[in-house]
CSV table of C-alpha atoms and ligand atoms in Angstrom, one decimal:
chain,number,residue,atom,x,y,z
A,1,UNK,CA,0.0,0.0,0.0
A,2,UNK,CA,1.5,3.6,-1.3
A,3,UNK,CA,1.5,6.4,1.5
A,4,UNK,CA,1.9,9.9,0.9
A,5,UNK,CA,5.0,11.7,2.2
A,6,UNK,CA,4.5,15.3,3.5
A,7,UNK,CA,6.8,17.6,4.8
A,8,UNK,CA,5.6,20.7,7.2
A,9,UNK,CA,7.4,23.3,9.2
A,10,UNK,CA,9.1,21.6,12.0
A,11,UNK,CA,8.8,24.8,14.7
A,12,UNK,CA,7.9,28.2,12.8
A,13,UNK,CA,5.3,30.4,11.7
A,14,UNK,CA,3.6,27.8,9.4
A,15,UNK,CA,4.3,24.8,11.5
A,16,UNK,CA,0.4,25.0,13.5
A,17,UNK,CA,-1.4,26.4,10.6
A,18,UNK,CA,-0.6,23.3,8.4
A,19,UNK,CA,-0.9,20.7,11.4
A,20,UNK,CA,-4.6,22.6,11.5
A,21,UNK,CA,-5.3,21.7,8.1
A,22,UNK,CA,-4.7,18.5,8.0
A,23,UNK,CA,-6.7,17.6,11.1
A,24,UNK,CA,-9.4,19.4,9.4
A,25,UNK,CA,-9.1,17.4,6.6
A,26,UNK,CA,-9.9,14.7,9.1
A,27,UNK,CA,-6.3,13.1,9.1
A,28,UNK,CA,-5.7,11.8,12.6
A,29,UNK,CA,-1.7,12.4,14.0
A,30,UNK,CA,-0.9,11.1,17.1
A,31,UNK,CA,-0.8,14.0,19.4
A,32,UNK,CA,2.2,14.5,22.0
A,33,UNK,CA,5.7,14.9,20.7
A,34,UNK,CA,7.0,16.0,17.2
A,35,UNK,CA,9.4,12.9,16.1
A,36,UNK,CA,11.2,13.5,12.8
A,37,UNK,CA,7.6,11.8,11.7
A,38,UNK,CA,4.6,10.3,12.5
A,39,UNK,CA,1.9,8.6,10.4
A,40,UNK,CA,-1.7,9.3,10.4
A,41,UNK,CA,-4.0,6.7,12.0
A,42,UNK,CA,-6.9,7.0,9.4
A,43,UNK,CA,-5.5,8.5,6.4
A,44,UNK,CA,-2.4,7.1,4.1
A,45,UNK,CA,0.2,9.8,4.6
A,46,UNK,CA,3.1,9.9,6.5
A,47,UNK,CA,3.8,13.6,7.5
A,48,UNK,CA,7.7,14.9,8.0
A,49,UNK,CA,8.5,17.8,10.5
A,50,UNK,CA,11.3,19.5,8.4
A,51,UNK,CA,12.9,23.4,8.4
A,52,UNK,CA,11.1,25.0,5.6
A,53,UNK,CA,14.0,26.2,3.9
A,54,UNK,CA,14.9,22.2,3.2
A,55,UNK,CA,11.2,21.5,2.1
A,56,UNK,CA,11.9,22.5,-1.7
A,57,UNK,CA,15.2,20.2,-2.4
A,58,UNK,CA,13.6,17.3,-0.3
A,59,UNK,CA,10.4,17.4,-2.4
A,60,UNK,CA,12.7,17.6,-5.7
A,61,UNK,CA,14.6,14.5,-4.6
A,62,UNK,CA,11.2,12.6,-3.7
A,63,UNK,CA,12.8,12.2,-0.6
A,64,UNK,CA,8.9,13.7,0.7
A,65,UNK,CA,6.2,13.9,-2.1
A,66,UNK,CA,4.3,17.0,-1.1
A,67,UNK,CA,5.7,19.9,0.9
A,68,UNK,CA,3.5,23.2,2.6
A,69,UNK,CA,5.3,26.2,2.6
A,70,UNK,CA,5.5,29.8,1.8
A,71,UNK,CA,5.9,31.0,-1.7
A,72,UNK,CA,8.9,32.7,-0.9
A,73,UNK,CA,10.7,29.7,0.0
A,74,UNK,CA,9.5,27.6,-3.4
A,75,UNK,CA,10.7,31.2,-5.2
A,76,UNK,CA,13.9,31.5,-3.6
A,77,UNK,CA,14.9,28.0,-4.1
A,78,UNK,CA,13.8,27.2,-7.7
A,79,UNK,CA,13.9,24.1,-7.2
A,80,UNK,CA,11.9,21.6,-9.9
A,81,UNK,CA,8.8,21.2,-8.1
A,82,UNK,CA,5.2,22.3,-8.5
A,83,UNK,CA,2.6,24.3,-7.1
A,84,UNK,CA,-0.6,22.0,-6.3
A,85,UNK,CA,-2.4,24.3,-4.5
A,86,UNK,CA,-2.1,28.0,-2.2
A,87,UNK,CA,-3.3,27.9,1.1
A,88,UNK,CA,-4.4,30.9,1.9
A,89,UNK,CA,-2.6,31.4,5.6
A,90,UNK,CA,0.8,32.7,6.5
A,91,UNK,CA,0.4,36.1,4.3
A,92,UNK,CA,2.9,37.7,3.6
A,93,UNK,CA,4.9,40.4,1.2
A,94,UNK,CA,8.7,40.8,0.3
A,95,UNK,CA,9.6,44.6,0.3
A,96,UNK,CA,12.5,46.6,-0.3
A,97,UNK,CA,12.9,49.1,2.5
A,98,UNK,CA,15.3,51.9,3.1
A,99,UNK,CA,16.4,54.2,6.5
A,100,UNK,CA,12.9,56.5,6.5
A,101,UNK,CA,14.8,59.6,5.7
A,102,UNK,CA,15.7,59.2,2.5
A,103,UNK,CA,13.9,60.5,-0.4
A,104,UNK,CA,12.6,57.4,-2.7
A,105,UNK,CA,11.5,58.5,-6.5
A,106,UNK,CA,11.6,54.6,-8.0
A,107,UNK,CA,13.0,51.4,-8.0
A,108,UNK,CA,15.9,53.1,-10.0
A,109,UNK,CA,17.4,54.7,-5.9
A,110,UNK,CA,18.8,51.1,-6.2
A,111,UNK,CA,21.1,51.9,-8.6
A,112,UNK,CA,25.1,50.9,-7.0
A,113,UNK,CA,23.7,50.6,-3.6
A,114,UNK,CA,23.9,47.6,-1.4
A,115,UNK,CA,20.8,45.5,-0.2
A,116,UNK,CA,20.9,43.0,2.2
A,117,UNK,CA,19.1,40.1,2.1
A,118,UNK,CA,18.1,36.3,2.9
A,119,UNK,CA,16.4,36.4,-0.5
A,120,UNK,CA,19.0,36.6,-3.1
A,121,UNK,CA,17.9,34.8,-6.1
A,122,UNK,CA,13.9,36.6,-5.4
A,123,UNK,CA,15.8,40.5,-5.2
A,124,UNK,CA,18.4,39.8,-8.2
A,125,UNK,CA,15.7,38.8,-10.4
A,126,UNK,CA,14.1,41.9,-9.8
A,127,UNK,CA,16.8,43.9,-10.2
A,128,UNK,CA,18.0,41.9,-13.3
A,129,UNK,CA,14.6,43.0,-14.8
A,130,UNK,CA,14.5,46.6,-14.1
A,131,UNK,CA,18.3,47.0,-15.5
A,132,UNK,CA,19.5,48.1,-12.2
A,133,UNK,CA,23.0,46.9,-11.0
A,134,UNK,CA,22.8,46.7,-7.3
A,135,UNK,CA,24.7,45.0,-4.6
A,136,UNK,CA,22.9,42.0,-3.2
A,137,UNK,CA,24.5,40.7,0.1
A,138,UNK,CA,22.9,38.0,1.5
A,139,UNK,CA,22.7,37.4,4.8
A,140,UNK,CA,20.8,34.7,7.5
A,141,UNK,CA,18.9,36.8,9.5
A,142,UNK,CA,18.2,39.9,11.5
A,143,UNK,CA,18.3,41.7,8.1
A,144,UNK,CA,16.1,44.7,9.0
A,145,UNK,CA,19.7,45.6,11.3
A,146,UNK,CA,21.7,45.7,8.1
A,147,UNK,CA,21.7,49.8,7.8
A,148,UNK,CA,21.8,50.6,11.1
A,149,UNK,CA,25.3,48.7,11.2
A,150,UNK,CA,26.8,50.2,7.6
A,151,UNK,CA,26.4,46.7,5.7
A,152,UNK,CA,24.2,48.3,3.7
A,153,UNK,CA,22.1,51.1,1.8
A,154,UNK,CA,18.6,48.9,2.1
A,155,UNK,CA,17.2,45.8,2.5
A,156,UNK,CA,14.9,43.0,1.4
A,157,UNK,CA,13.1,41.2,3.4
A,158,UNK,CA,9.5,39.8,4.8
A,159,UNK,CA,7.0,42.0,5.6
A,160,UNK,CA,3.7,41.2,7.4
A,161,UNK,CA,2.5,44.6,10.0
A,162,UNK,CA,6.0,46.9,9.4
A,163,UNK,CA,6.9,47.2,12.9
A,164,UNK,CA,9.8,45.8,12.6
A,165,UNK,CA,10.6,48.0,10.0
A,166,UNK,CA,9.6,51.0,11.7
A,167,UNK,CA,11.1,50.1,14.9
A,168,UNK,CA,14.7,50.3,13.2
A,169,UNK,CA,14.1,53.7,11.3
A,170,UNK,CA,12.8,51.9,7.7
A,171,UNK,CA,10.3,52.8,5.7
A,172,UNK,CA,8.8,50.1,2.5
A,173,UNK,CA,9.2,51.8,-0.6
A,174,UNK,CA,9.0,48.8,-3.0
A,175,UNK,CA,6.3,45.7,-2.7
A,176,UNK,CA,8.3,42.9,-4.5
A,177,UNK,CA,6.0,39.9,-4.3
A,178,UNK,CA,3.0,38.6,-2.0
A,179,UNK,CA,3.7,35.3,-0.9
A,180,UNK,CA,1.3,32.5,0.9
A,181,UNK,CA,1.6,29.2,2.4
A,182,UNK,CA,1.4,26.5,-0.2
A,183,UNK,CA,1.2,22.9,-1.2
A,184,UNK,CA,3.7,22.1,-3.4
A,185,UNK,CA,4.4,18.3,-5.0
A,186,UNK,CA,7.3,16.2,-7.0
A,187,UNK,CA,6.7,17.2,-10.7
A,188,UNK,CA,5.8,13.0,-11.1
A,189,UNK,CA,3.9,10.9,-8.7
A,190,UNK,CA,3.3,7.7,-8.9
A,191,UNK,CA,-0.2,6.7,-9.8
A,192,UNK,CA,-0.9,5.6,-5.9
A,193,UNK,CA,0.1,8.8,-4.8
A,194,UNK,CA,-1.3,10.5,-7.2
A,195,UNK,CA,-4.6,9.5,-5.9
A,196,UNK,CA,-4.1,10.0,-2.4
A,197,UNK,CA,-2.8,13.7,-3.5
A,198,UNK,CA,-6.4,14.3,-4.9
A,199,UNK,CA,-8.5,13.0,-2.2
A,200,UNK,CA,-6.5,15.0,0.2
A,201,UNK,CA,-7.2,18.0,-2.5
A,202,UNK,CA,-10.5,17.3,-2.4
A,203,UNK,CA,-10.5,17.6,1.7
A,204,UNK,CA,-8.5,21.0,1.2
A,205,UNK,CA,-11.1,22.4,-1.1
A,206,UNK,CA,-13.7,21.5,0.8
A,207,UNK,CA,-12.5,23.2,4.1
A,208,UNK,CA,-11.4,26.2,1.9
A,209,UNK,CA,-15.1,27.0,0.6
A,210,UNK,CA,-16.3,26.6,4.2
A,211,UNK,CA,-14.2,29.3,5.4
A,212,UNK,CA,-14.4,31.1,2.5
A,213,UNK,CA,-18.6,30.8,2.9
A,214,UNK,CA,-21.3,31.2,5.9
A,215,UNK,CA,-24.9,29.8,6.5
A,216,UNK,CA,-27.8,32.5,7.1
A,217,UNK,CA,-31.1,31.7,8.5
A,218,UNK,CA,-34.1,34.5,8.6
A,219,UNK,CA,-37.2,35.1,8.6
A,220,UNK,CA,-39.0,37.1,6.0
A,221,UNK,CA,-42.3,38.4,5.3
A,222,UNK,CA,-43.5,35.7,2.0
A,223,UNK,CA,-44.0,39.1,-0.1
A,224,UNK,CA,-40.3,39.5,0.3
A,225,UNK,CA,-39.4,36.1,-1.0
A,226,UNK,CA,-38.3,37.0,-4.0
A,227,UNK,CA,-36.1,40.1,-3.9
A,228,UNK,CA,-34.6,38.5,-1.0
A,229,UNK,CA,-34.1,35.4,-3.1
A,230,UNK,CA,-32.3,37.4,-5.6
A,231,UNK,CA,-29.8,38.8,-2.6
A,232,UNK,CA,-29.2,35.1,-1.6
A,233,UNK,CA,-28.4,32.8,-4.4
A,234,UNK,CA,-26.9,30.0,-2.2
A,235,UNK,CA,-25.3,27.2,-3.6
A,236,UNK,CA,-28.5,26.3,-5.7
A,237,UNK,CA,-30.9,28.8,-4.6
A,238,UNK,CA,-32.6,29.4,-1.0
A,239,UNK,CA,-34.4,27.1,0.9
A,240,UNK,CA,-37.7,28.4,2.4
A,241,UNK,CA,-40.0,27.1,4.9
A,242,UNK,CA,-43.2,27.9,6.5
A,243,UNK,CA,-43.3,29.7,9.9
A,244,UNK,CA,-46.1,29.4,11.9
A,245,UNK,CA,-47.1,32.9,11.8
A,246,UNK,CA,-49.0,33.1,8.8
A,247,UNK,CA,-47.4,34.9,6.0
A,248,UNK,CA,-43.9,34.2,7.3
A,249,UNK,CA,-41.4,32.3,6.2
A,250,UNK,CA,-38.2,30.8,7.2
A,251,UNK,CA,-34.8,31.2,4.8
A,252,UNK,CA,-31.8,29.4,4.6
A,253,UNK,CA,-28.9,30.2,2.5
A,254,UNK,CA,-25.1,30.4,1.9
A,255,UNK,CA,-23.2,33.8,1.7
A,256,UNK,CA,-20.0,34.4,0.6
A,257,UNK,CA,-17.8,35.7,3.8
A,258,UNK,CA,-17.0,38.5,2.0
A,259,UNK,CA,-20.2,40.0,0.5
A,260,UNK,CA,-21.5,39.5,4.5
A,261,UNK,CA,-21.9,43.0,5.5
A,262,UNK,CA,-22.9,44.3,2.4
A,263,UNK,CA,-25.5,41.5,2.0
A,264,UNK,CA,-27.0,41.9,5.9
A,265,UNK,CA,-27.9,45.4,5.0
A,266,UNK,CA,-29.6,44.8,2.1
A,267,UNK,CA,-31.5,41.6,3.4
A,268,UNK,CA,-32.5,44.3,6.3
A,269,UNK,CA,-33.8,46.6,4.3
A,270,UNK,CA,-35.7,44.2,2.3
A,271,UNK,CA,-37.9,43.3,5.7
A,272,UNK,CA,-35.8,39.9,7.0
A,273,UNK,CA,-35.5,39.9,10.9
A,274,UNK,CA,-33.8,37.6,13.2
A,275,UNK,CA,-30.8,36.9,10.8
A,276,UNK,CA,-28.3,34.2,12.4
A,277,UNK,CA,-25.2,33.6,10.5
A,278,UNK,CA,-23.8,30.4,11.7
A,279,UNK,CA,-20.1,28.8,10.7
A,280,UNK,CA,-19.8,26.2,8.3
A,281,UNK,CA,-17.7,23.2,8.6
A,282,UNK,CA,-17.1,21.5,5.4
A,283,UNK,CA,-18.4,22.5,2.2
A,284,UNK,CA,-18.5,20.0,-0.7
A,285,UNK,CA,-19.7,21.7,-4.4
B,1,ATP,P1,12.8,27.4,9.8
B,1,ATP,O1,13.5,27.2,11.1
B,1,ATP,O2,11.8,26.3,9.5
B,1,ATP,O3,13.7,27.6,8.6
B,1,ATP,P2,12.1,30.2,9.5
B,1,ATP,O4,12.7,31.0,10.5
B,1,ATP,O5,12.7,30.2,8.1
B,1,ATP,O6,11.9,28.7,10.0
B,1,ATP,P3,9.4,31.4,10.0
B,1,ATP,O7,9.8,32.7,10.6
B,1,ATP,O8,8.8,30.4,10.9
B,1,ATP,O9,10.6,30.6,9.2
B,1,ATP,O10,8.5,31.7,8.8
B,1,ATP,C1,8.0,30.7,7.9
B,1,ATP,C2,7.2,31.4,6.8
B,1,ATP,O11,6.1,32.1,7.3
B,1,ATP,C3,8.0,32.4,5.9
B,1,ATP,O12,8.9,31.8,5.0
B,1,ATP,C4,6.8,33.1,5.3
B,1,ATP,O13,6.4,32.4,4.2
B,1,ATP,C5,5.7,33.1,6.3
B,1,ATP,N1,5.5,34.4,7.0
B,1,ATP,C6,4.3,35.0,7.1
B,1,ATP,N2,4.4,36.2,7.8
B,1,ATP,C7,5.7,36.3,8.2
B,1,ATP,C8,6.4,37.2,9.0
B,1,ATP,N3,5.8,38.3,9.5
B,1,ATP,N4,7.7,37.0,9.2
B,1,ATP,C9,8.3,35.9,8.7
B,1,ATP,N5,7.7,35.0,8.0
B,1,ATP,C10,6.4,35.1,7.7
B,2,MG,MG1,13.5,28.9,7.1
């Protein structure tokens, strides 16, 4: 019987997140502590606690078959792999920053200065594109430190609130790329795998369009069936059911998360009262 290997973020930003996933996916770990790797109880995949930055050569080799990660890692390593599927947690952007001060007109205030960097191959490329000749030094970590200390003229680096930017006198002047968390695979899987890959898929999506979506209940006056209808499309179209009041009805729908607030007012004005917007769990098209 084939298993499916996956590597996640040993200890990190994206290590709970993609632990979170999978058990919503309904793939049962043992709990307690993180081996090297442990395989589900229910489910045939094999998960690998690995540092991200090793997740990209390790699904090249087929040493693992599927990796999650951020963007920025796949980017940065170019490695011959591909991207199954984004995420949509550990958000982030990779932005050129300089000491807040300085006046910035374009891309071209890179010209002969130095940037530091844990993202080489990401900034050259940019830089390579744009026809500007710029120092890229690379370093490990604690880039944002770089101009304070005289190593360089900028820097390059992750992004998420810009504190951390701001609380060593930088300023973003250039958004580079947005990254996510991703699931990325060996360019050829067996057959076995292959179909373990797209029933997991197939959990993913499912858990995606419940987040992504939210179940409304109300009650209506029957007159205002129809525009409110038209409001609600739901994944077929609304259900409706008598109350016992007469000339009232019950509806039941599915919203998009993000038309919510927009849609509320709309039902409101339309006459619905007692809305309740309730979670959903797994959504299956
Ligand atoms: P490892 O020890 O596994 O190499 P790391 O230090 O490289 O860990 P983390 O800081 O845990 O990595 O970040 C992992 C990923 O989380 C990043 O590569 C990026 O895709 C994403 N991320 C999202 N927001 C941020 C942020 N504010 N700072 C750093 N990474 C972020
Ligand atoms: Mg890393």
């Amino acid at each position: 019987m084939s298993i499916l290997k996956i590597a996640i973020q040993k200890s990190g930003r994206l290590s709970e997140k993609s632990l979170q996933l999978l058990k919503e996916c309904g793939i049962h770990l043992p709990s307690g502590d993180r081996k090297l790797k442990t395989e589900a109880s229910n489910f045939p995949v094999e998960v690998l606690y690995l540092r991200d930055d090793d997740i990209p050569q390790y699904v090249e080799q087929g040493v693992v078959d599927v990796g999650i990660l951020g963007e920025n890692e796949v980017w940065e390593k170019g490695k011959n792999v591909v991207e199954v599927q984004k995420l949509g947690f550990a958000g982030c952007r990779l932005s050129l920053a300089i000491p807040k001060d300085e006046h910035y007109a374009g891309p071209e205030y890179f010209q002969h200065k130095r940037v530091a960097t844990s993202y080489p191959r990401i900034l050259s490329r940019f830089f390579e594109e744009r026809g500007i000749s710029a120092t890229v030094e690379e370093i490990g970590g604690s880039v944002e430190i770089a101009p304070g200390i005289g190593l360089a003229d900028g820097i390059f680096d992750i992004v998420s609130t810009g504190s951390t930017l701001l609380m060593n006198g930088l300023k973003e002047v250039e958004v580079v790329v947005r990254s996510q968390a991703v699931l990325i695979s060996h360019p050829e899987l067996s057959e076995d795998k292959r179909l373990i890959l797209n029933k997991l898929l197939f959990r993913v999506h499912a858990v995606q369009n419940a987040s992504a979506n939210k179940y409304i209940l109300l009650n209506a006056p029957n007159s205002a069936i129809p525009d409110i209808a038209r409001v609600l499309p739901g994944m077929k179209s609304p259900t409706v059911l008598p109350l016992v009041d007469e000339g009232w009805s019950s509806v039941h729908s599915v919203i998009p998360e993000e038309a919510f607030w927009e849609v509320i007012d709309e039902l409101k004005r339309l006459g619905a009262q007692g809305i309740l917007v309730i979670p959903i769990e797994k959504m299956v098209l």
